[in-house]
Coordinates of C-alpha atoms in Angstrom, one line a residue:
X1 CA 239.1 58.4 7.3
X2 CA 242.1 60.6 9.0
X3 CA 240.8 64.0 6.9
X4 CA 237.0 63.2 7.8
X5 CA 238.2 62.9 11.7
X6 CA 240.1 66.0 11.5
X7 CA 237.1 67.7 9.9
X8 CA 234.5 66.7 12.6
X9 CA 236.9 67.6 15.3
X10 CA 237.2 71.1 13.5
X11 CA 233.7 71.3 13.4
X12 CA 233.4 70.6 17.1
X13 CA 235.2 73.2 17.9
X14 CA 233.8 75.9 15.5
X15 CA 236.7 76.0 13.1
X16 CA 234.2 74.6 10.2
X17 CA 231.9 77.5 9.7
X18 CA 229.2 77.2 8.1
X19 CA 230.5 77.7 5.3
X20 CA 227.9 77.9 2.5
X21 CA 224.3 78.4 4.2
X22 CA 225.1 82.6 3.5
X23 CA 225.6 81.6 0.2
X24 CA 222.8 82.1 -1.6
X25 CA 221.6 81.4 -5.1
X26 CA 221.8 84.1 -8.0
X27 CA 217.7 83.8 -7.6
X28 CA 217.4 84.7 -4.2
X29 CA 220.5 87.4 -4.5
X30 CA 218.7 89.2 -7.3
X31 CA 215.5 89.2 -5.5
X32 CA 216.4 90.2 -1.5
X33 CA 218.5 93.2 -3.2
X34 CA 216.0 93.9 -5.5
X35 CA 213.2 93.5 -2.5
X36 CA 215.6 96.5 -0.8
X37 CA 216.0 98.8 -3.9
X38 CA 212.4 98.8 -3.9
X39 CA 211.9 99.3 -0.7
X40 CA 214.5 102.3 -0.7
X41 CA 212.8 103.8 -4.0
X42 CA 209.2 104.3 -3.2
X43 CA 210.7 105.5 1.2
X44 CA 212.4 108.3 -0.7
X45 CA 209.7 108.7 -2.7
X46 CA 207.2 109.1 -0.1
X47 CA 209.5 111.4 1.7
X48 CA 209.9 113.6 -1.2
X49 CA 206.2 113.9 -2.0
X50 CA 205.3 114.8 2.1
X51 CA 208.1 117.6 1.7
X52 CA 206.7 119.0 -0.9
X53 CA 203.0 118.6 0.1
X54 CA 203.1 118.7 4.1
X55 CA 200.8 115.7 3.4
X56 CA 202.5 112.7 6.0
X57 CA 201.7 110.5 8.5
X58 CA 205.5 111.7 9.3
X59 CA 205.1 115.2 9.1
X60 CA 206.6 116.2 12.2
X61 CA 209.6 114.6 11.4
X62 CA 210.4 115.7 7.7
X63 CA 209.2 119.4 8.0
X64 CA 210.4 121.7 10.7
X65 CA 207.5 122.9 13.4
X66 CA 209.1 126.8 13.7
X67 CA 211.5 128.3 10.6
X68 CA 214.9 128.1 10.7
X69 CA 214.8 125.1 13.1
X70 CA 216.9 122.2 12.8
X71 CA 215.4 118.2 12.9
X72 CA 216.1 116.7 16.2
X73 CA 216.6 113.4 13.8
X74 CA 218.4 113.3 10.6
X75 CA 215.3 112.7 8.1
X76 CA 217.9 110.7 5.6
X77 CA 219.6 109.0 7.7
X78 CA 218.6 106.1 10.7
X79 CA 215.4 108.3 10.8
X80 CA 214.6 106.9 6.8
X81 CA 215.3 103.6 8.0
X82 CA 213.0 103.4 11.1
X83 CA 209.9 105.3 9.2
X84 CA 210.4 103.6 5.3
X85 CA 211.6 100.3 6.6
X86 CA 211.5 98.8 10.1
X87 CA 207.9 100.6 10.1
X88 CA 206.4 98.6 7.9
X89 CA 207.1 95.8 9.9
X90 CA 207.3 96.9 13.1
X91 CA 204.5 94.6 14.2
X92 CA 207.0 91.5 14.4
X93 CA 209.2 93.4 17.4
X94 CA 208.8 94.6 20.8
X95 CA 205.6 92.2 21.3
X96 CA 204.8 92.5 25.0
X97 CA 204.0 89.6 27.0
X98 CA 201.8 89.0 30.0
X99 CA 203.8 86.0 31.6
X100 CA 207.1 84.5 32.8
X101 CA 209.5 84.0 29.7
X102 CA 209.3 80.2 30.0
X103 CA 208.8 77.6 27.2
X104 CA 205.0 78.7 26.9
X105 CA 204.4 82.6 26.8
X106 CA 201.2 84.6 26.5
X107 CA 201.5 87.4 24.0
X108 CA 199.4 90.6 23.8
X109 CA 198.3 91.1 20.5
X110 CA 198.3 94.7 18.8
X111 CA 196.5 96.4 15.5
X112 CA 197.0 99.5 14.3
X113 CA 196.0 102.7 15.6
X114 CA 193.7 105.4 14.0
X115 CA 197.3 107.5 13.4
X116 CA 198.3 104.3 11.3
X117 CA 201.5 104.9 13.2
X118 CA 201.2 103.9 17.0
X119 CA 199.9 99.6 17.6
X120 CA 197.6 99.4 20.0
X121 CA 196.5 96.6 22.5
X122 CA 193.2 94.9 21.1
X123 CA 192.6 93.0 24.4
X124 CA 193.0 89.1 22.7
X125 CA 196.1 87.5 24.3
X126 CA 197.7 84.7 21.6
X127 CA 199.2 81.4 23.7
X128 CA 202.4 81.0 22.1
X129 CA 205.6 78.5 22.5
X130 CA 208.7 80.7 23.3
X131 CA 211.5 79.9 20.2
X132 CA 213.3 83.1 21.3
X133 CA 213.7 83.9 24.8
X134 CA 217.1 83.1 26.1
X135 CA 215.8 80.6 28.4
X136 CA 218.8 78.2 27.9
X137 CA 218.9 75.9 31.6
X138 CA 214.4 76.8 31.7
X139 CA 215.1 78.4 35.1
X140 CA 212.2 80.8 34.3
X141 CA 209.7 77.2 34.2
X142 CA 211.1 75.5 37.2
X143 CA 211.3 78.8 39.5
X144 CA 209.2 78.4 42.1
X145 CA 210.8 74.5 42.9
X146 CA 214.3 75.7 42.1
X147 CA 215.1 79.4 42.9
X148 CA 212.6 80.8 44.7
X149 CA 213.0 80.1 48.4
X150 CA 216.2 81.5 48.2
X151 CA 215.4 84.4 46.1
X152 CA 212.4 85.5 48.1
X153 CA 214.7 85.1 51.1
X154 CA 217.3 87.4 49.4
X155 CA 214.2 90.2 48.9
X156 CA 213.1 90.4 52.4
X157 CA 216.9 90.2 53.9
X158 CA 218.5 92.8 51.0
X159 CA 215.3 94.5 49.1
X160 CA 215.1 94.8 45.5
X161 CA 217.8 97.2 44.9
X162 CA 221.4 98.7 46.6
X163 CA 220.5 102.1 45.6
X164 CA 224.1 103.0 45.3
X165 CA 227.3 101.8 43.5
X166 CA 229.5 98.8 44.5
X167 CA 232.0 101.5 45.7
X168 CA 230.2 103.6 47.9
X169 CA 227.8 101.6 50.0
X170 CA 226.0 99.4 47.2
X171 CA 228.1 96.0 47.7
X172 CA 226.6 93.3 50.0
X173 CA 227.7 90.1 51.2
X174 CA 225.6 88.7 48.4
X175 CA 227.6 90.2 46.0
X176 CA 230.9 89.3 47.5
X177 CA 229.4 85.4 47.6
X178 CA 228.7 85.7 43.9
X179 CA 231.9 86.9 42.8
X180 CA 233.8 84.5 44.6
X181 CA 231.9 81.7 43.3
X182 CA 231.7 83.1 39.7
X183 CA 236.0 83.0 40.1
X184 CA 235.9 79.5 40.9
X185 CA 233.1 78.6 38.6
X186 CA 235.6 79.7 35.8
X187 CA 238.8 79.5 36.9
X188 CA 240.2 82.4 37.9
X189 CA 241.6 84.4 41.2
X190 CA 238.5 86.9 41.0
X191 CA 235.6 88.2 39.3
X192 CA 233.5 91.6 39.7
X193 CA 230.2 91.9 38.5
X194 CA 228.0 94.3 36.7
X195 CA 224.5 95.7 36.6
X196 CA 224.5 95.1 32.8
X197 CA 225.9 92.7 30.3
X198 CA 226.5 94.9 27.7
X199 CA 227.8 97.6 29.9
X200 CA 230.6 94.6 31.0
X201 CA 232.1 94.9 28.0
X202 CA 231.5 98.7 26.9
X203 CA 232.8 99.7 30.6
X204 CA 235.7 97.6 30.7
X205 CA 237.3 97.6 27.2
X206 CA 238.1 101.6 27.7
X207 CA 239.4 100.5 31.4
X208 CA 241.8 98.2 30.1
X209 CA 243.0 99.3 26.8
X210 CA 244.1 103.3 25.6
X211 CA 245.8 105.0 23.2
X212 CA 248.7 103.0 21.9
X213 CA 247.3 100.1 22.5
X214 CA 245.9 97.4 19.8
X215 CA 242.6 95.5 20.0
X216 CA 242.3 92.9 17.1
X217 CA 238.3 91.8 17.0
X218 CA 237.0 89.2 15.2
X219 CA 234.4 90.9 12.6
X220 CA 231.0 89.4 13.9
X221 CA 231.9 90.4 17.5
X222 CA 228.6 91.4 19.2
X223 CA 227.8 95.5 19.3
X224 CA 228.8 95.9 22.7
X225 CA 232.5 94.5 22.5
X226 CA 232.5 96.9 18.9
X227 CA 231.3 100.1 21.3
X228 CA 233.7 99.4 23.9
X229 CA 236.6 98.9 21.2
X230 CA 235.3 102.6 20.2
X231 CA 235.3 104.4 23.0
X232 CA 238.7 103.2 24.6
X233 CA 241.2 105.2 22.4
X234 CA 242.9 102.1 21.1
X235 CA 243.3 101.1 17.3
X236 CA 241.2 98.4 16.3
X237 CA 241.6 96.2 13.5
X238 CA 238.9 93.1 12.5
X239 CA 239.5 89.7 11.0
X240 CA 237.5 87.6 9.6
X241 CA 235.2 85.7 11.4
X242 CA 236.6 82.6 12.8
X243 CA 239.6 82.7 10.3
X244 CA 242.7 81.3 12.6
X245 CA 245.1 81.7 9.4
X246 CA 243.5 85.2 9.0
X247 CA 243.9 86.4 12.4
X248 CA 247.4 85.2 12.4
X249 CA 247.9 87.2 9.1
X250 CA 246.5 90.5 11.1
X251 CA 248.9 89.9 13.6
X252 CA 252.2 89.8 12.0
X253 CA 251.2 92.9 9.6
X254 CA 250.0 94.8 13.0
X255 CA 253.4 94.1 15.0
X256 CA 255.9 95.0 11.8
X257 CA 253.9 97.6 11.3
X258 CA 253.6 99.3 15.1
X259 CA 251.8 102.8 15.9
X260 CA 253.5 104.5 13.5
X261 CA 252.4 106.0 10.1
X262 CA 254.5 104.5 7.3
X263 CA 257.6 106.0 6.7
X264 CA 257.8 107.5 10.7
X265 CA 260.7 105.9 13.3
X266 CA 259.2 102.6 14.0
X267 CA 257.0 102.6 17.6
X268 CA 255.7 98.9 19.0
X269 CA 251.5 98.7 20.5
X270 CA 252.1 98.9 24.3
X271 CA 250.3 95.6 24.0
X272 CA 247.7 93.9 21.7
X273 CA 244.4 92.2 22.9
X274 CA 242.6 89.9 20.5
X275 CA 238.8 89.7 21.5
X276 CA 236.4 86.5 20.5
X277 CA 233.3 85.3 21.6
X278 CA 232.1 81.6 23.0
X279 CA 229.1 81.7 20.7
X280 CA 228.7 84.3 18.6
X281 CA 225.0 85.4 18.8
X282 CA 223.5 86.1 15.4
X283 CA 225.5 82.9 13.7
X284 CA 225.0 80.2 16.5
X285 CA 228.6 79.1 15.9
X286 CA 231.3 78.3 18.6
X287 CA 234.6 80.0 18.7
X288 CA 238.1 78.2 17.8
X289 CA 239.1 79.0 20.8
X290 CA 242.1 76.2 21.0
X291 CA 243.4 78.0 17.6
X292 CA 242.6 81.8 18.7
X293 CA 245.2 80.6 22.3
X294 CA 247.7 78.9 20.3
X295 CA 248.2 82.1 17.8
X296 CA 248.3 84.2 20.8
X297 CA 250.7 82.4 22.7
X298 CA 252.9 82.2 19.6
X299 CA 252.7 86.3 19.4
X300 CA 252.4 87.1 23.0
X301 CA 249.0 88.7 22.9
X302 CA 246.7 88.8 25.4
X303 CA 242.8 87.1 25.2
X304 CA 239.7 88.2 25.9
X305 CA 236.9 86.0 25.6
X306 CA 232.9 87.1 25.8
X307 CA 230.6 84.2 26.7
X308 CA 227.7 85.7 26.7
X309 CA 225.9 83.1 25.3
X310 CA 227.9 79.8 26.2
X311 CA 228.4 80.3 29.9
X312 CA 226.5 78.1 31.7
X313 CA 225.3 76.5 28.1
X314 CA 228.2 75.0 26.7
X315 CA 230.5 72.1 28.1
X316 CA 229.5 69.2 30.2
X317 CA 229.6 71.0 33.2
X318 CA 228.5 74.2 31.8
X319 CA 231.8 76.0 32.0
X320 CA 231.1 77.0 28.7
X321 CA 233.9 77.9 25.6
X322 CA 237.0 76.9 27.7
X323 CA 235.4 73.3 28.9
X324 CA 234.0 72.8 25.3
X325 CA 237.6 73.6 23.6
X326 CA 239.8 71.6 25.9
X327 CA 241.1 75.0 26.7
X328 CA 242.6 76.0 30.4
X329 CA 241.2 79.0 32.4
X330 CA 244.2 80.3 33.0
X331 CA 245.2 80.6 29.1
X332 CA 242.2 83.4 28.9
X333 CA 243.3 87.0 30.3
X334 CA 240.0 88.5 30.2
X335 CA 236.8 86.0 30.8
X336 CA 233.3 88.0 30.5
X337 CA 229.8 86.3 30.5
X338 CA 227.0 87.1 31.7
X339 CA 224.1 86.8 33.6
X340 CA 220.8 87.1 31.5
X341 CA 221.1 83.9 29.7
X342 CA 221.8 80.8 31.6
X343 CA 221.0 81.8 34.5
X344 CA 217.7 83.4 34.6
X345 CA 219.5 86.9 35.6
X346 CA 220.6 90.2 34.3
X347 CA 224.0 91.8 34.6
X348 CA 227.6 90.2 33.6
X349 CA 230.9 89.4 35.3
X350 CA 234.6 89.8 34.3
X351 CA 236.8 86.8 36.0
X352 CA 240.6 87.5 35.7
X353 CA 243.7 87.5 37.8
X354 CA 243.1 89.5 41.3
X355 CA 245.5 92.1 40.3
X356 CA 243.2 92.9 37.1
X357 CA 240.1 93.0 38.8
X358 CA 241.3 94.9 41.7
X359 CA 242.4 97.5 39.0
X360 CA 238.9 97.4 37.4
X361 CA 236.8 97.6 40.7
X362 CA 238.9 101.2 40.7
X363 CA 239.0 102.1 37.2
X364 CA 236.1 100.6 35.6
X365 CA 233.1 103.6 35.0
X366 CA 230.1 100.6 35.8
X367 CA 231.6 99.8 39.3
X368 CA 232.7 103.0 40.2
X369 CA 229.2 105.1 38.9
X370 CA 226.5 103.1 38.2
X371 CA 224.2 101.4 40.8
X372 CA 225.6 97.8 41.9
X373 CA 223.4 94.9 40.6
X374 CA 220.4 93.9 42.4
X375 CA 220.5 91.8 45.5
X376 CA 217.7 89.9 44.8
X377 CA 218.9 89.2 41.6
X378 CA 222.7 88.5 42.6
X379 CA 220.8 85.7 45.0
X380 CA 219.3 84.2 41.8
X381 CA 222.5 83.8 39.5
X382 CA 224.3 82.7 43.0
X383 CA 221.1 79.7 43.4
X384 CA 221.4 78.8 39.9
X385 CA 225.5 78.7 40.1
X386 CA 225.1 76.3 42.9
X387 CA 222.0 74.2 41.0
X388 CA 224.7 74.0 37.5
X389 CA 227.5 72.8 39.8
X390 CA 225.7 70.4 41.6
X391 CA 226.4 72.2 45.0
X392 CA 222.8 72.0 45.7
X393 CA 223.2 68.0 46.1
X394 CA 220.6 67.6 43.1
X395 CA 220.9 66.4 39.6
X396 CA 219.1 69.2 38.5
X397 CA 222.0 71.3 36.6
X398 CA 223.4 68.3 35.1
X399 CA 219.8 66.9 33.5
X400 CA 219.2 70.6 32.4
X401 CA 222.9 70.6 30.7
X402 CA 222.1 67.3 29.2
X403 CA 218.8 68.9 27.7
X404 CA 219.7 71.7 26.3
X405 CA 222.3 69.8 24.5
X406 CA 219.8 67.3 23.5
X407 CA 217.3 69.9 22.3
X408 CA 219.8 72.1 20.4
X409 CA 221.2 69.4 18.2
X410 CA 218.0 67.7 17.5
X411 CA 216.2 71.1 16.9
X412 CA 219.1 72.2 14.3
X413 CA 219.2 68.5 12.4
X414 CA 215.2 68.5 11.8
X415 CA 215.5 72.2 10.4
X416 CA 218.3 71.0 8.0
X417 CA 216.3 67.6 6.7
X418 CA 213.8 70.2 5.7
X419 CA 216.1 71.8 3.5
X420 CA 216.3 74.7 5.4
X421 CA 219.6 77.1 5.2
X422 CA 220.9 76.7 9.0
X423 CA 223.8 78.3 10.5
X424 CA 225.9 77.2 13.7
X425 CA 227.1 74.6 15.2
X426 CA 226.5 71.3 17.1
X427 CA 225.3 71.7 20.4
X428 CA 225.0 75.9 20.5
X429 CA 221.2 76.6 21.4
X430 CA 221.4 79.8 19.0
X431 CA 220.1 78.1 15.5
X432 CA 219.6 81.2 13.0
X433 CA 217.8 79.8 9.8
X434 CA 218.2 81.7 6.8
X435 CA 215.5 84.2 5.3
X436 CA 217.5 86.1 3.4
X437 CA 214.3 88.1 1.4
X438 CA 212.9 91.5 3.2
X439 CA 209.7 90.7 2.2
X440 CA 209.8 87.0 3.8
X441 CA 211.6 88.4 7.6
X442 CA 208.0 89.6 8.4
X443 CA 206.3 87.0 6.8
X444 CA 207.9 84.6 8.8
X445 CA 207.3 86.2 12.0
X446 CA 203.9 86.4 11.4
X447 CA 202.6 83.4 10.2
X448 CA 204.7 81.6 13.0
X449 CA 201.9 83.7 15.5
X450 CA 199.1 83.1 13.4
X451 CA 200.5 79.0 14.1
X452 CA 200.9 80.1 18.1
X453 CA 204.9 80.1 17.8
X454 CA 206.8 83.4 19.0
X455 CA 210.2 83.9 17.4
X456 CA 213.1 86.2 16.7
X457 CA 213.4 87.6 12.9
X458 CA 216.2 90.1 12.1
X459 CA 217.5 91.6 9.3
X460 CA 219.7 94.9 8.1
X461 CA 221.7 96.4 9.7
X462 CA 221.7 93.9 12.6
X463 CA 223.1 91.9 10.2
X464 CA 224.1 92.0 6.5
X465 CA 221.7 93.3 3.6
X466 CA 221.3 90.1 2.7
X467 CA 221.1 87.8 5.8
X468 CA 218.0 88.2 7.1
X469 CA 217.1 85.4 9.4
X470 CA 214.9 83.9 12.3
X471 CA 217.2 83.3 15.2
X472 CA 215.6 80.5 16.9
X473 CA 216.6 80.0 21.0
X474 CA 216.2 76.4 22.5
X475 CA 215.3 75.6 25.7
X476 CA 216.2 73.0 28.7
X477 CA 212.9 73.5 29.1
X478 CA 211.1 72.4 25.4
X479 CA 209.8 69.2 26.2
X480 CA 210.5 67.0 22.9
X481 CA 206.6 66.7 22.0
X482 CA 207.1 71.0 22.0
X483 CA 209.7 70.6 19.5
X484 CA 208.2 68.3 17.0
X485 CA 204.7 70.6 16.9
X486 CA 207.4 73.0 16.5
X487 CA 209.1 71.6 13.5
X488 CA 205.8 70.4 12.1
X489 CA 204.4 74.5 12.4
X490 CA 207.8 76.1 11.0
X491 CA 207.8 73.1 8.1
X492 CA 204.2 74.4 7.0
X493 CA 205.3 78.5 7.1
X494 CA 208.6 76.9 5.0
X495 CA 206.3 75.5 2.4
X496 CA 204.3 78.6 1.9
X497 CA 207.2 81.5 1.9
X498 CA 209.8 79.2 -0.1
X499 CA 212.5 79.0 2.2
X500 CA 214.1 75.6 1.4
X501 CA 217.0 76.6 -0.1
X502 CA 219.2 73.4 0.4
X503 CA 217.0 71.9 -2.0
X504 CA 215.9 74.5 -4.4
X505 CA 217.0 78.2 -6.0
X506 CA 214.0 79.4 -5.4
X507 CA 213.1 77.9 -1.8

């Protein structure tokens, strides 16, 4: 009874990955690699063939126009992979839509164009319910009752844009009121905000860390931490995901190492940073975060944490990784979140001691060039702050917090009494569900539209070769009758592409 207590509580708090819904059967290995070899084959044979005959829908990018010139885009590399394989399904991204991104969407439906490269708009418009938007507190359904008399207020008072950066004459009393409250929303002296959440952590990794410095990043740490990690100078070392005894390991080699080659005078890092996520976006699973601290503290690292995803989602108050791990605020050096999830914004944030963020509002490369973050929009993370606290006098944030909750863990527990391979963790409202075969990403996709259900697929190289998946978003605002027509739809496109692999090989 003691282990099976131990093993919940690990699971609560993300130590208990999933474990074994990557693992797939010999079957379905043999068959999603041999669905890419072929796929790879017949690209390259096509290629070689329009070379030779100048015969191509491709043409212009496989032969030069002039002699002697060079190919803007290297025809064997990305290039191969957009035109022999994302092409083919390219149908199943970028579907425009013609409403707000609530739990009910209108998408515009394409066909191909004469060119047989180019989709085109055939006029029909497909009613669809929204499985992918990150629509996580449904502030994009309740709008009008809950953000918009302050919001519209915010565009007649500030405009739609500051037209200048935060250090020359682009920050407003708006943005001052949202960084102070996004501090004491998380716990810390001070925050600064950004125009961009992926440009929070691309901007701010090469602010903080240099040459001489060591960044150790867990190994599913979303692109944007990865680029910022590349561009600051500082060596970076992964470990594996969610692998406390692993991370530790990295550690200890790292500091007996130092900077130096083997065999040089021994140099220490100037100072190590180990960088997590709250939920990590393409698995749905929460971080250790308790474990990640206590390793830390024990080697006198420094933490940064990207909540992208569970600020505002996760904990009962919405305070996201630290509330839901028992952790303090002030045990994280470097909070990021930001704003395009939760909160029915755009941008992010960094919260950190005043010191820290005075240094970034100098250093920092978003703050200092780039235009500061929409007034109007600073007014509409500010109204839905206030709504998740509770400081608008309203139970609103707390029954939306309750939902989502609700929503998530019923959502993921129907997928898996299908049978279906689900990754993640209890009450993340990312649920990926395994696909695993090329052929069955688009599939998927498709016959979920032809049912009026508009989801996420992805596969290589957003993730591994052989992890394609549908990453499936819940909603506060999926009303439980939504779900079950959901579950009943998704169940039917299971049946028909095999993709019960709890309970079969073969699906």
């Amino acid at each position: 009874a003691a282990a099976a207590a131990a093993a919940a509580a690990a699971m609560a708090h993300g130590a208990g990955v999933p474990q074994d819904a990557e693992a797939q059967s010999f079957f379905t290995a043999v068959t999603t690699n041999l669905g890419y070899l072929v796929l790879f084959f017949f690209g390259h044979v096509r290629d070689t063939f329009a070379r030779v005959t100048g015969v191509s829908r491709f043409r212009d990018e496989l032969l030069p126009r002039t002699e002697g010139e060079a190919p803007l885009l290297d025809p064997r590399g990305g290039a191969f992979y957009v035109r022999r394989l994302k092409f083919r399904i390219q149908d199943c991204w970028d579907r425009p839509i013609c409403s707000r991104p609530g739990a009910h969407i209108e998408v515009l439906d394409r066909e191909m164009g004469p060119n047989g490269t180019t989709l085109k708009l055939n006029g029909k418009v497909i009613p669809a319910l929204n499985l992918g938007s990150y629509n996580y507190l449904g502030f994009a359904d309740d709008w009008e009752a809950t953000c918009g008399g302050p919001v519209r207020a915010a565009l007649d008072r500030y405009g739609i844009s500051c037209q200048s950066a935060a250090g020359d004459a682009g920050f407003m009393t708006v943005h001052q009121e949202l960084e102070e409250y996004v501090a004491r929303f998380c716990g810390k002296e001070a925050a600064v905000v950004f125009n961009m959440g992926y440009g929070t952590n691309s901007q701010t990794i090469p602010a903080i860390m240099g040459a001489g410095s060591l960044i150790i990043s867990d190994a599913l740490n979303h692109t944007s931490l990865v680029n910022g990690c590349r561009d600051a100078g500082a060596k970076t070392l992964p470990f594996k995901h969610n692998d406390i005894a692993g991370l530790e390991r990295v550690i200890r080699e790292a500091i007996v190492q130092g900077q130096a080659p083997e065999g040089s005078a021994y140099k220490p890092w100037t100072k190590i940073m180990v960088m997590v996520e709250g939920i990590y976006s393409m698995e749905g699973e929460t971080c250790n975060l308790r474990a990640v601290v206590d390793v830390c503290k024990k080697y006198k690292c420094y933490v940064y944490v990207d909540e992208a995803h569970s600020i505002g989602a996760l904990g009962k108050t919405g305070r996201g990784i630290t509330e839901h791990c028992g952790v303090d605020p002030s045990e994280i050096d470097i909070m990021m979140g930001t704003f395009t999830k939760s909160f029915g914004g755009m941008g992010g944030y960094i919260a950190a001691d005043k010191n820290i963020i005075d240094f970034l509002k100098a250093k920092n490369a978003g703050t200092l060039f780039g235009s500061n973050l929409s007034p109007t929009v600073a007014e509409q993370i500010l109204t839905a702050f206030r709504i998740i606290d509770g400081a608008d006098g309203t139970t609103i944030g707390r029954d939306k917090l309750a939902s989502i909750k609700e929503n998530s863990n019923y959502f993921r527990t129907q997928l898996k009494h299908m049978g279906c391979s689900v990754l993640g963790d209890e009450d993340s409202p990312v649920i990926p569900m395994m696909l695993f075969n090329p052929t069955k990403i688009a599939a998927f996709s498709r016959e979920c539209l032809k049912r009026n259900l508009a989801v996420v697929v992805v596969g290589a190289p957003a993730v591994p070769i052989y992890g394609g998946r549908v990453r499936f978003c819940i909603s506060a605002a999926h009303k439980r009758e939504d779900l079950k027509e959901a579950l009943k739809k998704v169940r039917e496109v299971c049946k028909i592409l095999n993709l019960r692999y709890e309970k079969s090989m073969f699906g």
